[in-house]
């Protein structure tokens, strides 16, 4: 079965055909490093990690290149550094390191490259940097310099809006368009802007300044993956204006018909049915969740919904993921087959159908004699060691010895035989108060620690 992916640009699910099977290339927009990443930021990280693993399974690890950038020059970064009273570089280093720790805890592989935007503003060793790219756009008649700014002229791109399927009028009405005297048209967007002395700035043909957000990804993807590559991914919120503007910049600079051949976008995330927002009191970071849950539980809960659909992040979904993992790891404890089950791979080949893949993993657990669950879980990015350590850390300690528990269970059995149900209930309740839960069945009475 071949890999099929839903392409946002063409609005259809179609077979994936790489430009070069020996060099499959994927770019995904990464975080702006000014604060801890929230759980919504985790979704593209996890989704495209699954795709990265799948591509490596199909084409071989050495034949897949995955780039996920770090935006470390941005107005939000400048504002947060000023708010905290620390140097900008200190903020970006601290936040970037926090992000790396968090996503590693989610079971995500490191990308092949994780370029920082500040490394590609002016970089003589790069095939394309941001200043070079802006110069190309000016030379091609697609950009203009005005009052220390450089702007992309949207009117020079005839099919601008093709990705988001919006007309120019719709985009003007739906966007927060900045009205500025240096703009020739309301929809023109900034490629370069001046920097005052107190903010980061780089020398350029247009004066000391810093890049706009959109030009960063066009420059870094071209430098590391080429002028046209296979897959570009990110959240659905990036379709317009970010990815629309990336396409305009890259196609006009390089005179290419496509920046990427497939555009993949994951859906929005809600928390307990509501949009996540600090004002709503439901804003939660990956780091905060990892204090209470292992990364594997967060990962499985995130993959329980198809990546293109909205996801409702709930406590129930986390509890269900924990229960599923406990059963899977127990069933796979003595398995050694490193290969993933074909049925799970087949589900992922169908546009990363993770809900179906998870259903197949449940079936594997319940199928007697099947030995591929351990390899399948590893392929899915799930790690038994971390989960077991977390279970041990959170397990409540016994307040009574196992010998005493056995003795009281025997006393309770005698009370029940004598039809002294009041005494039987008293012993049961006494054990419950000590954190021991009794379970009666035809085979006898067992116990477990209350959680």
XYZ file of C-alpha atoms in Angstrom:
451
model
C 0.000 0.000 0.000
C 1.305 3.456 -0.877
C 1.488 6.508 1.360
C -1.326 8.996 0.797
C -1.349 12.501 2.290
C -3.977 15.222 2.311
C -2.585 18.310 0.583
C -4.086 21.588 1.800
C -3.114 23.298 -1.466
C -5.063 20.941 -3.744
C -7.689 19.999 -1.096
C -7.318 16.314 -1.859
C -5.700 13.192 -0.462
C -3.220 11.958 -3.005
C -0.351 9.478 -3.311
C 2.959 10.765 -2.013
C 5.672 10.810 -4.649
C 8.954 12.279 -3.427
C 11.116 14.409 -5.701
C 14.021 12.095 -4.886
C 13.352 8.839 -2.958
C 16.958 8.949 -1.765
C 16.467 12.417 -0.267
C 12.931 12.900 1.074
C 12.677 16.414 2.537
C 10.228 17.873 5.080
C 10.041 21.296 6.730
C 7.819 22.113 9.731
C 7.410 25.504 11.385
C 8.777 25.382 14.921
C 8.295 27.496 18.045
C 8.934 31.153 18.760
C 11.101 30.853 21.863
C 9.807 33.417 24.346
C 7.978 31.166 26.849
C 7.192 27.537 27.633
C 5.409 25.801 24.738
C 1.724 25.126 25.428
C -0.075 21.870 24.740
C -1.390 23.225 21.418
C 2.235 23.656 20.301
C 2.799 19.979 21.072
C 0.350 18.809 18.438
C 2.402 19.578 15.293
C 5.560 18.411 17.052
C 4.004 14.994 17.768
C 2.088 14.679 14.473
C 5.085 15.398 12.278
C 7.308 13.210 14.429
C 4.984 10.322 13.505
C 5.272 11.267 9.830
C 9.073 11.512 10.172
C 9.161 8.002 11.649
C 6.895 6.682 8.891
C 8.988 8.227 6.115
C 12.148 6.744 7.631
C 10.422 3.352 7.780
C 9.504 3.584 4.085
C 12.611 5.192 2.590
C 15.326 4.464 5.170
C 16.645 6.636 7.986
C 19.532 8.024 5.940
C 17.222 9.111 3.122
C 14.896 11.450 5.052
C 15.738 15.024 6.068
C 13.478 16.788 8.571
C 13.925 20.486 9.334
C 12.050 22.200 12.175
C 13.093 25.811 12.733
C 13.444 27.923 15.855
C 12.260 31.549 15.653
C 14.594 33.459 17.961
C 14.050 36.981 16.605
C 10.545 38.338 17.109
C 8.665 41.217 18.735
C 7.193 38.844 21.359
C 10.722 37.836 22.343
C 11.798 41.474 22.630
C 8.772 42.313 24.794
C 9.195 39.296 27.117
C 12.917 39.942 27.620
C 12.163 43.567 28.534
C 9.372 42.434 30.874
C 11.725 40.038 32.690
C 14.648 42.436 32.584
C 17.034 39.937 31.002
C 19.078 39.959 27.762
C 17.231 38.675 24.691
C 19.821 35.964 24.061
C 19.422 34.693 27.621
C 15.660 34.417 27.138
C 15.900 32.574 23.811
C 18.559 30.143 25.076
C 16.575 29.348 28.215
C 13.299 28.880 26.333
C 14.872 26.855 23.529
C 16.458 24.462 26.037
C 13.122 24.090 27.848
C 11.448 23.262 24.537
C 14.031 20.595 23.678
C 13.574 18.911 27.062
C 9.765 19.000 26.780
C 9.516 17.534 23.264
C 12.076 14.846 24.061
C 9.846 13.841 26.995
C 6.991 13.480 24.489
C 8.962 10.774 22.696
C 9.827 12.926 19.684
C 12.981 12.300 17.678
C 15.275 15.287 17.118
C 14.878 16.723 13.598
C 17.763 16.343 11.149
C 18.283 20.104 11.444
C 16.903 22.661 13.895
C 18.061 26.002 12.456
C 17.737 29.213 14.418
C 16.433 32.201 12.507
C 19.269 34.446 13.703
C 21.770 32.097 12.009
C 20.241 32.722 8.569
C 19.726 36.491 8.465
C 23.154 37.133 6.991
C 25.130 33.937 6.483
C 27.860 33.811 3.884
C 28.164 30.020 4.211
C 24.463 29.401 3.511
C 23.232 28.910 -0.048
C 20.415 31.355 0.748
C 20.031 33.743 3.670
C 17.262 36.256 4.383
C 19.084 39.309 3.049
C 20.005 37.471 -0.173
C 16.398 36.329 -0.597
C 15.038 39.849 -0.108
C 17.537 41.177 -2.666
C 16.287 38.568 -5.162
C 12.689 39.662 -4.616
C 13.573 43.328 -5.169
C 15.541 42.455 -8.319
C 12.622 40.394 -9.632
C 10.181 43.276 -9.096
C 8.274 41.526 -6.318
C 9.443 43.729 -3.430
C 10.301 47.362 -2.776
C 12.215 49.367 -0.191
C 10.581 52.326 1.519
C 11.585 54.290 4.639
C 13.985 51.610 5.902
C 11.406 48.872 5.300
C 11.257 46.279 2.539
C 7.822 44.978 1.599
C 6.565 42.189 -0.607
C 4.235 43.497 -3.300
C 1.270 41.114 -3.168
C -0.123 42.455 -6.439
C 2.853 40.995 -8.325
C 1.806 37.437 -7.368
C -1.187 36.613 -9.617
C -2.395 33.540 -7.670
C -1.702 34.837 -4.172
C -4.298 33.265 -1.860
C -4.292 29.870 -3.568
C -3.344 27.971 -0.391
C -5.983 29.566 1.843
C -8.518 29.755 -1.006
C -9.294 33.399 -0.280
C -9.722 36.318 -2.618
C -7.731 39.485 -2.019
C -10.860 41.262 -0.740
C -11.561 38.423 1.726
C -7.984 38.538 2.978
C -8.089 42.289 3.521
C -11.403 41.977 5.387
C -10.265 39.031 7.518
C -6.733 40.104 8.363
C -5.433 42.652 10.786
C -3.818 44.709 8.051
C -1.381 47.344 9.201
C -1.984 50.709 7.545
C 1.385 52.413 7.085
C 2.658 55.254 4.896
C 5.483 53.113 3.522
C 3.045 50.567 2.029
C 1.926 50.819 -1.577
C -0.959 48.424 -0.943
C -2.773 47.378 2.237
C -1.928 43.671 1.770
C 1.807 44.166 1.199
C 3.737 42.519 4.014
C 7.055 43.242 5.680
C 10.231 41.450 4.669
C 12.590 43.777 6.582
C 12.036 46.518 9.150
C 14.279 49.024 10.968
C 15.584 48.247 14.455
C 16.139 50.945 17.087
C 19.450 50.769 19.016
C 17.950 48.931 21.999
C 16.637 46.011 19.875
C 18.496 43.322 17.906
C 19.535 44.472 14.464
C 21.691 43.474 11.509
C 23.362 45.577 8.844
C 21.661 45.403 5.465
C 21.431 47.359 2.186
C 18.331 49.036 3.689
C 19.914 50.025 7.002
C 20.185 48.371 10.371
C 17.133 46.205 10.951
C 15.648 42.756 11.424
C 13.616 40.390 9.244
C 9.876 39.937 9.104
C 8.526 36.594 10.327
C 7.590 35.062 6.967
C 10.954 35.489 5.232
C 12.662 33.374 7.902
C 11.098 30.066 6.844
C 11.556 30.728 3.116
C 15.277 31.326 3.641
C 15.931 28.429 6.023
C 13.976 25.854 4.010
C 15.723 26.871 0.792
C 19.154 26.752 2.426
C 18.661 23.319 3.957
C 16.183 21.563 1.654
C 16.413 23.338 -1.689
C 14.214 25.730 -3.619
C 11.466 23.081 -3.940
C 11.061 20.235 -1.445
C 8.545 17.518 -0.637
C 6.481 18.374 2.456
C 5.778 21.554 4.400
C 3.855 21.168 7.656
C 2.424 23.184 10.518
C -0.741 24.092 12.372
C -3.910 25.111 10.522
C -3.555 28.599 12.009
C -0.434 29.115 9.862
C -2.181 28.672 6.495
C -2.868 32.401 6.323
C -0.929 34.565 6.356
C 2.302 32.733 7.225
C 2.332 29.847 4.748
C 0.577 31.879 2.070
C 3.359 34.455 2.347
C 6.084 31.824 2.378
C 4.778 30.466 -0.924
C 4.691 33.956 -2.443
C 8.247 34.761 -1.367
C 9.797 31.454 -2.398
C 8.062 31.089 -5.747
C 8.747 34.677 -6.775
C 12.379 34.572 -5.647
C 13.229 31.301 -7.378
C 10.725 31.420 -10.295
C 9.429 27.993 -9.267
C 5.943 26.571 -9.627
C 5.980 25.235 -6.069
C 7.766 25.815 -2.793
C 6.655 22.403 -1.470
C 4.735 19.665 -3.248
C 2.571 18.737 -0.252
C 1.192 21.057 2.426
C 0.021 19.362 5.633
C -1.776 21.109 8.487
C -2.978 19.812 11.847
C -6.282 21.014 13.331
C -6.948 23.249 16.320
C -6.857 22.137 19.949
C -9.453 22.896 22.620
C -9.251 22.191 26.349
C -12.350 20.525 27.851
C -14.441 21.846 24.946
C -13.263 25.458 25.109
C -10.666 27.470 23.243
C -7.441 27.547 25.257
C -6.682 31.009 26.604
C -5.058 32.490 29.683
C -8.184 34.577 30.235
C -10.270 31.377 30.379
C -7.971 29.846 32.978
C -7.364 26.736 30.847
C -3.985 27.655 29.370
C -1.612 24.770 30.070
C 1.993 24.197 29.019
C 3.673 20.927 28.085
C 6.004 21.431 31.042
C 3.088 21.711 33.500
C 1.441 18.546 32.165
C 4.705 16.605 32.376
C 4.741 17.202 36.143
C 1.649 15.002 36.467
C 1.812 12.709 33.439
C 4.524 10.825 31.532
C 5.217 12.017 28.014
C 3.900 8.759 26.535
C 0.429 9.411 27.980
C 0.377 12.916 26.489
C 1.615 11.546 23.167
C -1.001 8.792 22.926
C -3.813 11.128 23.999
C -2.750 13.590 21.295
C -2.751 10.890 18.612
C -6.206 9.629 19.553
C -7.745 12.154 17.126
C -6.902 12.346 13.438
C -4.367 15.119 12.929
C -6.565 17.127 10.539
C -9.522 17.166 12.909
C -9.940 19.479 15.919
C -8.936 17.804 19.165
C -10.619 18.208 22.541
C -7.950 17.870 25.228
C -9.571 16.370 28.327
C -8.634 14.689 31.578
C -10.712 11.725 30.408
C -8.529 11.293 27.318
C -5.404 11.290 29.498
C -6.840 8.654 31.841
C -7.856 6.494 28.872
C -4.386 6.819 27.349
C -2.775 5.809 30.656
C -5.007 2.738 30.937
C -4.274 1.706 27.338
C -0.528 2.073 27.793
C -0.518 0.063 31.001
C -2.231 -2.817 29.224
C -0.010 -2.614 26.146
C 3.267 -2.485 28.052
C 2.175 -5.406 30.225
C 1.253 -7.480 27.177
C 4.482 -6.581 25.362
C 6.823 -7.140 28.306
C 8.374 -10.371 26.977
C 8.279 -9.530 23.265
C 11.441 -8.989 21.219
C 10.237 -8.514 17.619
C 11.419 -4.972 16.666
C 9.205 -4.703 13.591
C 5.920 -2.749 13.608
C 2.742 -4.649 12.796
C 1.758 -4.285 9.103
C -1.819 -3.310 10.032
C -0.560 -0.329 12.058
C 1.774 0.819 9.303
C -1.064 0.449 6.800
C -3.299 2.701 8.920
C -0.599 5.394 9.040
C -0.048 5.158 5.283
C -3.622 6.411 4.911
C -2.919 10.062 5.728
C -1.592 9.272 9.217
C -4.788 7.628 10.443
C -3.622 7.396 14.055
C -7.066 6.513 15.532
C -7.139 3.416 13.302
C -3.517 2.650 14.172
C -4.378 2.808 17.882
C -7.375 0.517 17.338
C -5.030 -1.962 15.637
C -2.693 -1.789 18.650
C -5.610 -2.654 20.945
C -6.327 -5.617 18.659
C -2.688 -6.721 18.881
C -2.869 -6.746 22.654
C -5.954 -8.942 22.567
C -4.646 -11.314 19.891
C -3.115 -14.427 21.431
C 0.309 -15.372 20.149
C 0.981 -12.073 18.393
C 4.495 -10.808 19.109
C 4.730 -7.475 17.286
C 3.176 -5.172 19.913
C 6.526 -4.165 21.449
C 8.038 -3.249 18.071
C 4.865 -1.432 17.099
C 4.904 0.680 20.243
C 8.555 1.589 19.711
C 7.767 2.545 16.107
C 4.941 4.723 17.419
C 7.370 6.521 19.741
C 6.108 4.919 22.963
C 8.666 3.915 25.599
C 7.967 1.401 28.346
C 10.847 2.392 30.639
C 9.688 5.975 31.158
C 6.079 4.886 31.708
C 7.063 2.236 34.269
C 9.259 4.697 36.178
C 6.352 7.152 36.336
C 3.999 4.450 37.629
C 6.464 3.531 40.340
C 6.946 7.166 41.376
C 3.231 7.777 41.746
C 2.310 4.447 43.333
C 1.091 5.001 46.885
C 3.022 3.166 49.609
C 1.376 0.448 51.669
C 0.440 1.340 55.239
C 0.186 -2.312 56.207
C 2.339 -5.363 55.527
C 1.332 -7.906 52.908
C 1.302 -10.583 55.621
C -1.219 -8.564 57.645
C -3.361 -8.062 54.526
C -3.404 -11.830 53.929
C -4.337 -12.469 57.558
C -7.245 -10.029 57.444
C -8.501 -11.444 54.153
C -8.520 -14.887 55.840
C -10.430 -13.447 58.850
C -12.928 -11.851 56.473
C -13.416 -15.159 54.670
C -14.178 -16.891 57.996
C -16.654 -14.115 58.877
C -18.439 -14.558 55.566
C -18.616 -18.337 56.023
C -20.226 -17.680 59.410
C -22.616 -15.227 57.709
C -21.220 -12.463 59.930
C -21.482 -9.882 57.163
C -21.100 -6.929 59.519
C -17.635 -8.215 60.522
C -16.803 -8.952 56.875
C -17.716 -5.378 55.899
C -15.780 -3.981 58.862
C -12.579 -5.732 57.760
C -13.104 -4.580 54.157
C -13.623 -0.964 55.260
C -10.647 -1.110 57.620
C -8.387 -2.235 54.774
C -9.820 0.447 52.479
C -8.922 3.074 55.087
C -5.352 1.750 54.918
C -5.319 2.131 51.106
C -6.054 -1.488 50.202
C -8.967 -2.330 47.869
C -10.376 -5.875 47.957
C -11.817 -7.570 44.865
C -13.980 -10.678 45.195
C -14.400 -13.166 42.346
C -15.161 -16.855 41.812
C -11.434 -17.548 42.131
C -11.219 -15.868 45.519
C -10.294 -12.453 46.952
C -7.458 -10.328 45.565
C -6.256 -6.896 46.570
C -4.621 -3.832 45.071
C -3.376 -0.481 46.307
C -5.960 2.299 46.044
C -4.955 5.087 43.656
